Amino acid sequence: MIKKIGILTGGGDSPAINAATKAIFLKASQYGYKVMGIKDGWEGMIEGNLFEITRETVSGIHAEGGTILGTSRTNPFKVENGVEKIKENMEKFELDAIITIGGDDTNGAITRLTQYGIKGVGIPQTIDNDIAHSDYAIGYESALEVVTDCIDRLHTTACSHHRIMIVEVMGRYAGHLALNGGIAGGADVILIPEVPFDYDDIINVIEERKAEGREFCIIVVAEGAKPAEVEGQVSSSGEIDSFGHVRLGGVGNVIAKEIEKRTGYGTRVTILGHLQRGGKSTGFDRIVGIKLGVKAVELIHEGKFGEMAVIENGIVTSVPLEQAIKEEKPVDMELYEISKIMH
Ligand code: F6P
């Protein structure tokens, strides 16, 4: 019988995690479960840094960005005796199960940990929105609004100065955020990781617009996009995290240099960076968080461990964690085709 559960957030934070945390607590309380917050992702579970969540803890947090739990990119399988320490702390804090709120890495870790007898369920949370079988991951919709608003703002100054504006958007190896944000913001060119780009195509759009009297151009580039001839990822820092991912960022500057070299047109780069993950969540995103939070607790109540709560084709349901982690979520190629006529 379940008496006590833990919640952790791993990987990059995003708005609306707190709405999910509150929903988890309230639903768990309805079942009579105690809820422990695990600080800073897997790091807290390894170090035994947990605290009890009470009604007071969650009061009003649904509207706050970030995560009251803290987060980290700690990979428990890269920490010496990480799995043993997690098992010890599960016992010490009498946790019957863990809910993990995060992307592929965090949920991939609980997937592997289930093989060691640790019970858990996952919740998709990443502004990248790249988790298979879920229409939405917590945080995506809020980030989409930020990206759209920023592109709107860049339009006015691009137009005044007759400039080429490059907007670099997060999303790691997936183009969901860049594609949707780019279309919503009226970008003239959208470059995504799924489709390696050719500089000639970009220049053609710029020149076509010039010929029609539209002397500015907005180019949205996903941080994971790259020219067809480049192997690997473009990264100005080259840093690698504990899950083996290179820290992306910098492709916008590479493109700007090439465009200036080829055309001589004034070009500016805006890297949206962590602004996309900060601040308040949208109402829609909070609802996503609340629905997934409640579903995760229900899964625990039904003994359905090793599952991920998802919203698939608009329906709140669950899929095996293993399946959600293994599969890729394809970018909407119909929308990508539409993006090519939107300039
Ligand atoms: O996965 C979310 C994300 O925001 C990615 O889009 C981005 O590449 C990465 O996290 C940035 O990570 P960090 O916050 O560790 O720099």
PDB file of C-alpha atoms in Angstrom, residues 16 18 36-37 40 50 52 67 69 73 75 78 126 168 176 186 197 267 290 296 299 312 318 320 333:
ATOM      1  CA  ALA A  16       4.141  25.536 -14.853  1.00  0.00           C
ATOM      2  CA  ASN A  18       4.828  24.412  -9.760  1.00  0.00           C
ATOM      3  CA  MET A  36       8.148  14.650  -0.053  1.00  0.00           C
ATOM      4  CA  GLY A  37       9.895  17.199  -2.262  1.00  0.00           C
ATOM      5  CA  ASP A  40      17.511  19.557  -7.124  1.00  0.00           C
ATOM      6  CA  LEU A  50      14.273  15.928   0.903  1.00  0.00           C
ATOM      7  CA  GLU A  52       7.976  17.376   3.474  1.00  0.00           C
ATOM      8  CA  THR A  67      10.310  25.030  -9.580  1.00  0.00           C
ATOM      9  CA  LEU A  69      11.906  21.795  -5.807  1.00  0.00           C
ATOM     10  CA  ARG A  73      21.262  17.816 -14.583  1.00  0.00           C
ATOM     11  CA  ASN A  75      22.774  11.688 -13.907  1.00  0.00           C
ATOM     12  CA  LYS A  78      27.296   8.765 -13.428  1.00  0.00           C
ATOM     13  CA  THR A 126      10.510  20.503 -21.335  1.00  0.00           C
ATOM     14  CA  GLU A 168      18.057  31.747 -32.100  1.00  0.00           C
ATOM     15  CA  HIS A 176       9.022  22.113 -32.334  1.00  0.00           C
ATOM     16  CA  GLY A 186       5.623  35.563 -38.858  1.00  0.00           C
ATOM     17  CA  PHE A 197      19.794  24.000 -44.380  1.00  0.00           C
ATOM     18  CA  THR A 267      22.497  41.474 -39.859  1.00  0.00           C
ATOM     19  CA  ILE A 290      -2.338  20.177 -13.381  1.00  0.00           C
ATOM     20  CA  ALA A 296       0.636  10.773 -12.376  1.00  0.00           C
ATOM     21  CA  LEU A 299      -1.164   6.010 -11.985  1.00  0.00           C
ATOM     22  CA  GLU A 312      -2.117  12.186 -26.443  1.00  0.00           C
ATOM     23  CA  SER A 318      -0.368   7.104 -20.076  1.00  0.00           C
ATOM     24  CA  PRO A 320       5.102   3.003 -20.857  1.00  0.00           C
ATOM     25  CA  MET A 333       6.386  18.470 -41.445  1.00  0.00           C
TER      26      MET A 333
END
